[in-house]
XYZ file of C-alpha atoms in Angstrom:
732
model
C 93.615 154.684 85.641
C 96.901 152.412 85.117
C 100.304 153.807 85.273
C 100.667 153.866 81.398
C 97.923 156.331 80.929
C 99.180 158.508 83.939
C 102.670 158.475 82.331
C 101.224 159.663 79.092
C 99.679 162.581 80.654
C 102.763 163.431 82.504
C 104.822 163.636 79.303
C 102.734 165.349 77.113
C 105.105 168.327 76.840
C 108.140 165.870 76.023
C 109.561 166.473 72.513
C 108.394 163.206 71.258
C 104.816 163.949 71.890
C 104.455 165.852 68.643
C 101.870 166.146 65.782
C 102.947 165.945 62.220
C 101.729 169.087 60.271
C 101.489 169.335 56.504
C 104.870 169.921 54.872
C 106.786 167.881 57.430
C 106.554 170.904 59.802
C 106.787 169.634 63.553
C 104.424 171.391 65.818
C 104.688 170.650 69.555
C 101.508 170.171 71.350
C 101.667 170.176 75.013
C 99.194 170.018 77.948
C 99.325 173.735 78.204
C 98.269 174.227 74.531
C 94.822 172.639 75.137
C 91.896 174.730 76.459
C 90.440 174.046 79.863
C 87.211 172.952 78.172
C 88.833 170.371 76.010
C 90.726 168.937 78.950
C 87.580 168.834 81.129
C 85.977 166.903 78.292
C 88.770 164.498 78.383
C 88.871 164.169 82.187
C 85.204 163.304 82.268
C 85.883 159.868 80.984
C 88.534 159.183 83.653
C 87.305 157.351 86.696
C 86.965 159.534 89.722
C 89.406 157.688 91.923
C 92.134 157.860 89.168
C 91.293 161.502 88.797
C 91.848 162.308 92.360
C 94.533 159.989 93.210
C 96.749 159.947 90.059
C 95.885 162.415 87.383
C 95.782 165.406 89.986
C 99.444 164.626 90.788
C 100.596 165.100 87.157
C 100.887 168.802 87.243
C 99.569 171.971 88.875
C 97.022 172.792 85.932
C 95.588 169.262 86.035
C 95.407 169.431 89.822
C 93.037 172.487 89.597
C 90.972 171.004 86.702
C 90.646 167.658 88.722
C 88.627 169.685 91.305
C 86.313 171.340 88.887
C 82.618 170.919 90.063
C 81.594 169.637 86.710
C 83.588 166.401 87.403
C 82.717 166.089 91.002
C 79.199 166.907 91.500
C 77.794 163.703 90.259
C 80.193 160.683 91.113
C 79.768 157.006 90.642
C 82.364 154.727 92.374
C 80.613 151.433 91.703
C 82.992 150.121 89.317
C 86.229 151.068 91.310
C 87.142 147.393 92.127
C 90.834 148.148 92.665
C 90.269 150.702 95.225
C 90.962 149.959 98.922
C 89.260 151.275 102.001
C 92.134 153.811 102.381
C 91.751 155.043 98.732
C 88.043 155.435 99.201
C 88.738 157.518 102.364
C 91.018 159.903 100.569
C 88.530 160.262 97.697
C 85.674 161.061 100.087
C 87.791 163.667 101.660
C 88.463 165.504 98.508
C 84.768 165.243 97.403
C 83.347 166.395 100.488
C 82.503 169.989 99.518
C 81.276 169.443 96.017
C 79.582 166.026 95.673
C 75.859 166.083 95.454
C 75.026 162.811 93.988
C 77.186 159.834 95.148
C 76.884 156.022 94.134
C 78.701 153.374 96.066
C 76.260 150.556 94.765
C 77.972 147.259 94.703
C 80.998 148.245 96.787
C 80.409 145.167 98.968
C 84.130 144.995 99.957
C 84.330 148.337 101.864
C 84.366 148.015 105.542
C 81.580 149.570 107.606
C 84.020 152.255 109.175
C 84.551 153.588 105.664
C 80.850 154.235 105.381
C 81.086 156.696 108.227
C 83.379 158.760 106.198
C 80.351 159.681 104.088
C 79.318 162.120 106.982
C 81.820 164.568 105.429
C 79.786 164.952 102.273
C 77.325 167.198 103.844
C 76.036 168.688 100.582
C 75.041 165.235 99.176
C 71.460 164.888 97.945
C 71.317 161.482 96.419
C 73.056 158.514 98.041
C 73.192 154.797 96.807
C 74.833 152.297 99.145
C 73.157 149.210 97.680
C 75.274 146.311 98.535
C 77.463 147.993 101.129
C 77.811 147.098 104.724
C 75.534 149.296 106.753
C 73.867 148.524 109.986
C 70.923 150.420 111.348
C 73.419 152.412 114.003
C 75.661 153.491 111.251
C 72.804 154.471 109.038
C 71.441 156.590 111.892
C 74.754 158.517 112.387
C 75.166 158.947 108.741
C 71.605 160.489 108.319
C 72.253 162.946 111.212
C 75.109 164.583 109.236
C 73.375 164.687 105.633
C 70.624 167.331 106.120
C 70.298 167.961 102.409
C 69.639 164.206 101.434
C 66.457 163.571 99.552
C 67.206 160.193 97.901
C 68.511 157.027 99.500
C 69.371 153.575 98.529
C 70.467 150.840 100.857
C 70.212 147.177 102.045
C 68.127 146.096 104.888
C 70.233 143.159 106.199
C 69.453 140.686 108.909
C 69.729 142.417 112.308
C 68.426 145.866 110.956
C 66.337 147.552 113.631
C 64.546 150.801 112.829
C 64.097 151.437 116.507
C 67.708 152.206 116.722
C 67.449 155.206 114.460
C 67.743 158.555 116.280
C 65.085 161.362 116.200
C 67.337 163.293 113.830
C 67.590 160.456 111.527
C 63.808 159.877 111.549
C 63.320 163.484 110.926
C 65.488 163.526 107.722
C 63.764 160.200 106.518
C 60.303 162.006 106.799
C 61.720 164.376 104.155
C 62.962 162.015 101.667
C 61.415 161.940 98.332
C 63.124 158.798 96.784
C 63.957 155.472 98.528
C 65.291 151.997 97.278
C 65.408 149.195 99.559
C 66.987 145.745 98.937
C 65.429 143.405 101.512
C 67.471 140.573 102.754
C 65.279 139.909 105.706
C 61.519 140.422 106.472
C 61.191 144.113 107.346
C 59.633 147.258 106.623
C 62.951 149.007 106.611
C 62.550 152.724 106.732
C 59.529 152.919 104.841
C 57.348 153.848 107.732
C 59.391 156.734 108.415
C 59.248 158.192 105.031
C 55.781 160.182 104.773
C 56.669 162.205 101.711
C 57.994 159.553 99.317
C 57.410 160.078 95.623
C 59.582 157.301 94.388
C 59.777 153.835 96.093
C 61.792 150.871 94.608
C 62.066 147.708 96.310
C 63.879 144.356 95.753
C 63.101 141.311 97.669
C 65.775 138.736 97.991
C 64.737 136.809 101.087
C 65.151 132.913 101.201
C 62.300 130.668 102.530
C 64.693 128.832 104.735
C 67.851 129.841 106.778
C 71.044 127.983 106.361
C 70.046 125.746 109.061
C 66.907 124.612 107.183
C 64.615 126.660 109.477
C 61.745 128.179 107.761
C 61.720 132.093 107.693
C 58.814 133.803 109.399
C 57.185 136.883 107.584
C 55.029 138.266 110.228
C 55.498 142.043 110.841
C 54.124 144.137 113.428
C 51.489 146.064 111.706
C 50.835 149.092 114.020
C 50.216 152.750 113.700
C 53.936 153.435 113.209
C 54.771 150.646 110.955
C 52.220 151.149 108.116
C 53.828 152.509 104.955
C 53.015 155.991 103.872
C 52.159 156.463 100.226
C 49.957 159.516 100.133
C 52.494 161.452 97.878
C 53.617 158.284 95.859
C 54.191 158.625 92.189
C 56.389 155.631 91.335
C 56.342 152.098 92.908
C 58.542 149.270 91.712
C 59.105 145.887 93.159
C 61.397 142.992 91.912
C 61.143 139.662 93.654
C 63.414 136.635 93.847
C 61.642 133.318 93.778
C 60.023 132.365 97.168
C 56.805 132.375 99.205
C 58.261 134.833 101.711
C 59.125 137.517 99.243
C 55.448 137.386 97.885
C 54.032 137.581 101.367
C 56.070 140.546 102.236
C 55.233 142.338 99.011
C 51.578 141.923 99.841
C 52.124 143.559 103.319
C 53.868 146.507 101.577
C 50.989 146.815 99.255
C 48.221 146.380 101.988
C 47.570 150.209 102.080
C 46.493 150.198 98.418
C 43.309 148.277 99.444
C 42.369 151.327 101.382
C 43.730 154.037 99.268
C 45.362 154.054 95.947
C 47.746 157.148 95.536
C 46.223 159.751 93.270
C 49.522 160.778 91.782
C 50.636 157.148 90.930
C 52.041 157.044 87.306
C 54.526 154.213 87.677
C 53.800 150.677 88.985
C 56.141 147.859 88.232
C 55.929 144.596 89.944
C 57.992 141.605 88.846
C 57.156 138.349 90.408
C 58.707 135.202 89.047
C 57.206 131.657 88.894
C 53.951 130.294 87.421
C 51.556 131.158 90.346
C 52.008 134.699 91.896
C 49.937 135.527 94.912
C 46.640 137.111 94.418
C 46.278 140.739 95.257
C 42.874 142.040 96.198
C 43.517 145.644 95.315
C 44.458 145.005 91.869
C 41.064 146.007 90.158
C 40.904 149.507 92.073
C 44.495 149.987 90.882
C 43.168 149.734 87.299
C 40.256 152.127 87.759
C 42.615 154.721 89.383
C 45.242 154.528 86.635
C 42.540 154.870 84.085
C 40.722 157.941 85.689
C 44.059 159.850 86.238
C 45.661 159.617 82.672
C 49.001 160.112 83.795
C 50.388 156.541 83.606
C 54.070 156.262 82.299
C 55.201 152.722 83.134
C 53.279 149.515 83.960
C 54.226 145.972 84.828
C 52.180 143.436 86.492
C 52.008 139.533 87.356
C 49.749 137.768 84.961
C 47.123 136.770 87.680
C 46.484 140.216 88.805
C 44.524 141.726 86.059
C 42.196 140.296 83.165
C 41.913 141.929 79.630
C 39.135 144.222 80.833
C 41.162 145.621 83.670
C 44.106 146.231 81.571
C 41.989 148.053 78.783
C 40.590 150.198 81.558
C 43.971 151.161 83.022
C 45.468 151.936 79.604
C 42.534 153.942 78.223
C 43.555 157.598 77.959
C 47.160 157.230 79.048
C 50.375 157.636 77.065
C 52.603 155.115 78.641
C 56.418 155.082 78.028
C 57.090 151.535 79.394
C 55.088 148.418 79.220
C 56.101 145.121 80.517
C 53.928 141.963 80.401
C 56.426 139.232 80.689
C 54.884 135.746 81.187
C 51.329 137.254 80.564
C 50.087 135.609 77.428
C 46.482 136.303 78.336
C 46.932 140.000 78.211
C 49.086 140.378 75.010
C 46.082 140.467 72.821
C 44.662 143.456 74.774
C 48.099 145.143 74.910
C 48.136 145.000 70.918
C 44.439 146.158 70.715
C 45.089 149.218 73.097
C 48.301 150.376 71.158
C 46.763 149.654 67.696
C 43.217 150.773 68.014
C 43.286 153.897 69.959
C 43.045 152.388 73.436
C 45.869 154.714 74.512
C 46.165 158.397 73.866
C 49.626 158.531 72.133
C 51.202 155.144 71.424
C 54.142 156.897 69.852
C 55.362 157.823 73.173
C 56.234 154.079 73.974
C 60.035 153.500 74.540
C 60.080 150.034 76.261
C 58.049 147.004 75.428
C 58.438 143.473 77.146
C 56.359 140.726 75.759
C 58.613 137.813 76.725
C 57.149 134.494 77.454
C 58.079 131.824 79.831
C 60.841 129.292 78.899
C 58.939 126.290 80.071
C 55.675 126.146 78.357
C 54.761 122.837 76.688
C 53.862 122.480 73.133
C 50.309 121.518 72.452
C 49.970 117.759 71.784
C 48.584 118.316 68.392
C 51.326 120.191 66.878
C 54.974 120.972 66.906
C 54.720 124.571 67.677
C 53.480 126.600 70.627
C 49.837 127.864 70.788
C 48.714 130.854 68.896
C 48.983 133.166 71.963
C 52.818 132.829 72.058
C 53.183 133.136 68.172
C 54.085 136.495 66.790
C 52.083 137.656 63.843
C 54.024 139.386 61.430
C 51.263 141.717 60.312
C 50.510 142.590 63.907
C 54.175 143.427 64.648
C 54.458 145.362 61.524
C 51.421 147.751 62.485
C 52.898 147.861 65.973
C 56.303 149.058 64.637
C 54.484 151.677 62.493
C 52.512 153.004 65.612
C 55.341 152.819 68.151
C 58.156 154.127 66.050
C 60.220 155.503 68.898
C 60.716 152.186 70.677
C 64.286 151.811 72.100
C 64.041 148.547 74.075
C 62.085 145.510 72.956
C 62.074 142.111 74.462
C 60.258 139.133 72.743
C 62.289 136.416 74.400
C 60.870 132.883 74.472
C 58.145 133.773 71.869
C 57.866 132.029 68.511
C 58.001 133.460 64.984
C 57.786 130.994 62.119
C 58.010 132.918 58.864
C 56.642 130.155 56.659
C 54.091 128.991 58.991
C 52.487 132.349 59.996
C 48.721 132.112 59.073
C 47.461 134.524 56.559
C 51.040 135.547 55.475
C 49.987 136.869 52.050
C 53.181 138.650 51.393
C 53.476 140.102 54.837
C 57.119 141.127 55.642
C 59.407 139.184 57.722
C 59.465 140.073 61.476
C 63.018 141.209 61.028
C 62.016 143.608 58.193
C 59.384 145.133 60.449
C 61.751 145.552 63.423
C 64.371 147.088 61.085
C 62.067 150.185 60.975
C 62.806 150.791 64.671
C 65.797 153.191 63.940
C 65.994 154.235 67.493
C 66.185 150.744 69.020
C 69.233 150.367 71.440
C 68.395 146.935 73.056
C 66.625 143.831 71.635
C 65.970 140.402 72.743
C 64.567 137.943 70.201
C 63.771 134.291 69.975
C 66.282 132.338 67.720
C 63.471 131.241 65.223
C 62.745 134.923 64.516
C 66.021 135.162 62.601
C 65.238 132.181 60.281
C 64.112 132.904 56.841
C 62.011 129.779 56.744
C 62.148 125.957 57.017
C 61.444 123.370 54.338
C 58.091 121.658 54.668
C 59.756 118.270 54.845
C 61.999 119.460 57.688
C 59.097 120.861 59.719
C 56.757 117.738 59.032
C 59.692 115.582 60.559
C 59.276 117.238 63.909
C 55.427 117.680 63.842
C 54.370 114.076 63.214
C 51.695 113.131 65.602
C 52.504 110.611 68.323
C 50.294 109.054 70.665
C 49.575 110.599 74.149
C 50.566 107.334 75.799
C 54.048 107.673 74.288
C 54.280 111.232 75.285
C 53.587 110.240 78.877
C 56.291 107.655 78.956
C 58.816 110.138 77.593
C 61.752 110.944 79.879
C 61.611 114.349 81.330
C 64.471 116.638 79.992
C 67.156 117.842 82.256
C 67.711 121.518 83.062
C 70.263 123.080 80.989
C 71.111 119.918 79.138
C 68.505 119.232 76.611
C 69.830 117.060 73.765
C 68.271 116.875 70.344
C 68.466 113.548 68.765
C 67.754 113.388 65.007
C 66.054 110.377 63.477
C 67.612 108.352 60.691
C 64.841 109.245 58.187
C 65.130 113.117 58.977
C 66.250 115.223 56.078
C 69.357 117.347 56.542
C 68.918 120.982 57.653
C 68.266 123.516 54.761
C 71.007 126.027 53.864
C 70.602 128.868 56.347
C 69.634 132.228 54.934
C 70.290 135.577 56.590
C 68.409 137.903 54.443
C 65.764 138.557 57.279
C 68.398 139.263 59.813
C 70.385 141.583 57.367
C 67.378 143.921 56.894
C 67.234 143.975 60.720
C 70.658 145.047 61.401
C 70.874 147.432 58.465
C 67.972 149.432 59.943
C 69.202 149.403 63.559
C 72.581 151.266 63.593
C 72.124 152.238 67.361
C 71.804 148.810 68.698
C 74.004 148.329 71.621
C 72.498 145.107 73.383
C 71.450 142.046 71.499
C 70.032 138.784 73.147
C 69.103 135.630 71.019
C 67.763 132.903 73.066
C 66.857 129.480 71.809
C 63.449 127.630 72.614
C 63.400 126.130 76.006
C 66.715 127.379 77.297
C 66.829 127.530 81.019
C 70.208 128.276 82.704
C 71.492 125.906 85.245
C 71.943 129.082 87.519
C 68.733 131.202 86.620
C 67.994 134.572 88.199
C 64.462 134.932 88.596
C 63.026 131.725 87.236
C 62.932 128.716 89.422
C 64.500 125.562 87.866
C 61.630 123.368 86.563
C 62.519 119.758 85.515
C 59.114 118.701 84.313
C 58.025 121.539 82.053
C 61.007 122.322 79.725
C 60.639 122.444 75.982
C 63.237 119.951 74.577
C 65.911 121.287 72.360
C 65.286 120.960 68.642
C 61.412 120.753 68.639
C 61.558 124.264 66.864
C 62.892 123.447 63.394
C 63.230 127.174 62.740
C 65.402 127.751 65.617
C 67.704 124.900 64.448
C 68.283 126.723 61.131
C 69.952 129.613 62.827
C 73.708 128.938 62.783
C 77.268 130.429 62.298
C 76.357 132.642 59.326
C 73.567 134.431 61.574
C 76.206 134.989 64.204
C 78.659 136.345 61.740
C 76.087 138.802 60.304
C 76.177 140.567 63.575
C 79.571 141.998 62.587
C 77.711 144.965 61.060
C 76.837 146.515 64.466
C 79.655 148.989 65.227
C 78.053 150.050 68.681
C 77.222 146.513 69.905
C 78.280 146.316 73.561
C 76.568 143.524 74.999
C 75.739 140.132 73.167
C 73.983 137.009 74.523
C 73.734 133.925 72.671
C 72.048 130.963 74.285
C 70.228 127.587 73.481
C 71.134 127.666 69.727
C 71.711 123.932 68.529
C 72.392 125.220 65.117
C 75.757 126.487 65.907
C 78.257 124.045 64.746
C 81.823 125.379 64.625
C 81.187 128.847 66.213
C 82.961 130.588 63.238
C 80.573 133.343 63.288
C 81.918 134.645 66.597
C 85.353 135.545 65.068
C 84.153 138.348 62.551
C 82.059 139.716 65.423
C 85.014 140.197 67.516
C 86.935 141.595 64.674
C 84.444 144.286 63.711
C 82.534 145.066 66.905
C 85.442 147.110 68.863
C 83.065 148.241 71.580
C 81.935 144.491 72.708
C 82.436 144.605 76.430
C 79.980 141.997 77.557
C 79.734 138.441 76.158
C 77.462 135.633 77.252
C 77.513 132.242 75.536
C 75.377 129.348 76.798
C 74.547 125.850 75.397
C 75.571 126.368 71.828
C 75.432 123.601 69.334
C 75.827 119.901 70.405
C 75.844 119.581 74.245
C 77.487 116.018 74.175
C 80.593 117.580 72.949
C 81.993 121.136 72.700
C 82.650 121.704 69.070
C 83.460 125.413 68.920
C 86.520 125.495 71.202
C 88.908 126.546 68.533
C 86.791 129.367 67.301
C 85.849 130.542 70.875
C 89.681 130.905 71.532
C 90.350 132.686 68.353
C 87.358 135.080 69.434
C 88.824 135.733 72.883
C 92.240 136.736 71.356
C 90.463 139.408 69.552
C 88.164 140.744 72.507
C 90.546 143.259 73.762
C 87.833 145.597 75.109
C 85.936 142.697 76.771
C 85.102 143.332 80.420
C 82.435 140.576 81.224
C 82.477 136.920 80.001
C 79.941 134.318 80.981
C 80.399 130.856 79.440
C 77.764 128.086 80.205
C 78.525 124.902 78.253
C 78.738 121.127 79.298
C 82.167 119.421 78.859
C 83.895 122.599 78.580
C 87.829 121.949 78.959
C 89.382 125.169 80.638
C 92.888 123.959 79.884
C 96.141 125.925 79.473
C 95.323 126.866 75.916
C 91.680 128.291 76.867
C 93.132 130.358 79.584
C 96.041 131.595 77.443
C 93.540 132.853 74.821
C 91.475 134.347 77.661
C 94.442 136.192 79.006
C 94.287 138.384 75.867
C 91.244 139.903 77.329
C 93.410 142.113 79.539
C 90.501 144.429 80.481
C 88.506 141.548 81.884
C 86.660 142.319 85.258
C 84.096 139.597 85.593
C 84.376 135.953 84.733
C 81.809 133.133 85.158
C 82.190 129.686 83.820
C 79.449 127.025 84.266
C 80.021 123.619 82.898
C 78.394 120.362 83.985
C 81.162 117.718 83.493
C 83.704 120.338 82.650
C 87.287 120.294 83.765
C 89.706 123.165 84.587
C 93.491 123.493 84.999
C 94.343 125.027 88.414
C 97.810 126.090 87.293
C 96.400 127.714 84.045
C 93.733 129.461 86.148
C 96.150 130.853 88.357
C 98.407 132.099 85.636
C 95.359 133.663 83.969
C 94.392 135.678 87.140
C 97.921 136.957 87.304
C 97.816 138.202 83.507
C 94.563 140.016 84.077
C 95.013 142.639 86.780
C 91.484 144.118 86.328
C 89.890 140.794 87.084
C 87.858 141.031 90.249
C 85.053 138.456 89.820
C 86.113 134.885 89.175
C 83.323 132.526 89.504
C 83.814 128.791 88.249
C 81.277 126.072 88.552
C 82.522 122.860 86.974
C 83.537 119.341 87.711
C 86.240 118.389 90.167
C 86.448 117.549 93.780
C 85.511 119.862 96.384
C 89.088 119.759 97.754
C 90.584 120.729 94.547
C 88.147 123.558 93.999
C 88.591 124.879 97.549
C 92.429 124.832 97.377
C 92.502 126.751 94.176
C 90.069 129.243 95.690
C 92.072 129.756 98.696
C 95.343 130.231 96.745
C 93.908 132.966 94.542
C 92.302 134.820 97.476
C 95.464 134.765 99.506
C 97.617 135.746 96.735
C 95.678 138.645 95.028
C 93.185 139.977 97.488
C 95.643 142.695 98.891
C 96.179 144.188 95.473
C 92.539 143.692 94.606
C 90.238 144.506 97.482
C 87.099 143.599 95.689
C 88.201 140.336 94.574
C 85.533 137.651 94.724
C 86.700 134.075 93.944
C 84.074 131.203 94.076
C 85.146 127.835 92.708
C 82.755 125.161 93.388
C 81.591 121.629 92.016
C 78.435 122.400 90.030
C 76.770 119.312 91.085
C 77.540 119.574 94.967
C 74.653 119.551 97.373
C 75.783 122.639 99.078
C 75.778 124.856 95.826
C 72.711 126.736 96.845
C 74.444 127.761 100.037
C 77.428 129.034 98.202
C 75.348 131.134 95.978
C 73.537 132.637 99.014
C 76.596 133.667 100.592
C 77.936 135.424 97.367
C 76.999 139.249 97.315
C 73.797 139.836 95.414
C 75.296 142.705 93.347
C 77.795 140.070 91.841
C 75.032 137.507 91.251
C 73.013 140.050 89.356
C 75.869 141.394 87.193
C 77.061 138.144 85.623
C 76.729 134.876 87.544
C 72.922 134.234 87.366
C 71.497 134.243 83.848
C 68.870 136.901 83.230
C 67.619 138.993 80.284
C 68.571 142.701 80.563
C 66.302 144.080 77.964
C 63.268 146.066 78.965
C 63.491 144.814 82.431
C 62.238 146.564 85.692
C 65.812 148.162 86.609
C 65.710 149.715 83.058
C 62.200 151.071 83.685
C 63.057 152.701 86.920
C 66.511 154.122 86.613
C 68.434 155.689 89.422
């Protein structure tokens, strides 16, 4: 809490803090006039650090209320970027007797000695230390003091050695029911010690080579004491970063499934990026087990693990809540058949559905659109919405829907009209072409004219993140864009909080879980329907009062960006904005509208900009300074420029900013100099400050990304969809 809020609470009894009643009668309302119940409801919105370090000092009444167990039983300190080690130690001292659930996830700046103060919280049952500095010895000492612990999350960093755990620590691990490990080095972590696990979540983020260029070895000692125990397992989830080492290690974790599939398993989520996931021999027995037990709640698999018959067998008789078959086109037909034709017991229970495609599928040579398996059928989606009416999270990213080119349309409703019946939907990821009301036949023909295979073979491969559409001289102009389909969608989804609109073939320069592929990227502009989505479609989003996160990427139809301004005006809850490759990529045409938008985004906390030729000059940073609550900023611009003085002034004006990642043009010396100035000047007041300023095309960029805390990369720097993804399916 800032000083203004604290002073306001401290002066609530001042004569000037009064309400005007009817008849011009002044009625003084002070802090003592409010009931404890009302004050507790208010204090519930105050961050715990501010609650204990600031609000509790206002008066005696607030000091007592700030110690209420309803405020201190379940505590999350993950976003306390301005709190130092000393502040955390004071907070932990006051939490010691009451806290039962504590999250320090992402507190990468805290020292290892601060972690030892967690031993005071002896009543704690759930502890999340993901991203924190924790050695095997400190973990051992910590576990010896937390006898009530039954849920743990932490990172397995290089140098971790489970043999250093004491017998008391191993005994407590044997009683854990929930474990989440982020693996930064090949290791089983503490899984072999946890014989009673019911929930296991793994994140693999191990590079294939070290900083010195040496290959990482993934050979683990598989003995009696190191084989994972899954007898009681009910939920298993694994999320992998690209790399062969991660896939090899995952198969070692899953080796026990070849012998015995846990009978109580009801959640199985595995996300493997890339086109060729490793084969898993136990995939077929898993399908039989899930189908026989009829208790499946969530399912996600790599595309090569199951065929349609195995999927049909696994879903039969179950009532899943979450299904994710991203990059699995061969299974989509069976997914629809199971949901629509009685292949599941109760399709109405489905809450989350991910049917996103890959962003680097080539068009068939004979047409200008993707194959039928990646086309969304309006009739099928309409039936799906009718059956799965309680869907809250839907991801159709990188799919295609062409309203005027859908076979057998015959009066079927627009895809947006069908989705508008999902009144409970809260997050939605759509391909840009799904918003278009149609495209003229002349315009479509201009882009689907056949060309010889010889000429296709000689065509220059497009560059990642910089695909440029070049209209021919004979090409007709774009038809006037219509937003009637989008209007139906927005009017029927009043609870929508997260919206992602991704153009065809978009791949970020810094992707999270998709390796950059230069040979198989769909060129911008090949989907004529997507190019019909422009500023008016963006402006239509202003009717979403609950919108908190907005992503617009790969939209060539954006010209001046004027649609962003009404969104900023009428969406007061907008906290995260991500814009990437909008409009023409040879020049940035929406700079003026972007600056007007930023001046209106007073609640914005995250901003990610990825645009070639971005000029981050004094005017840009002055407009960005209006986002006074901004916490995280990431700018990626090939051939872009920045003003060092303006950058420093901006950081000074935004006291909440703790993540500043800029990847643009400029020399390495200039980038390093500015980075050092910002760190030296502001790190004392902002302990969590992370500043990375580096030339985008420098050969050492990959090493810089590797050295950046993983929690920061996941939050803003690396591009990724957040709708219906694995973390959403397995919340902690």
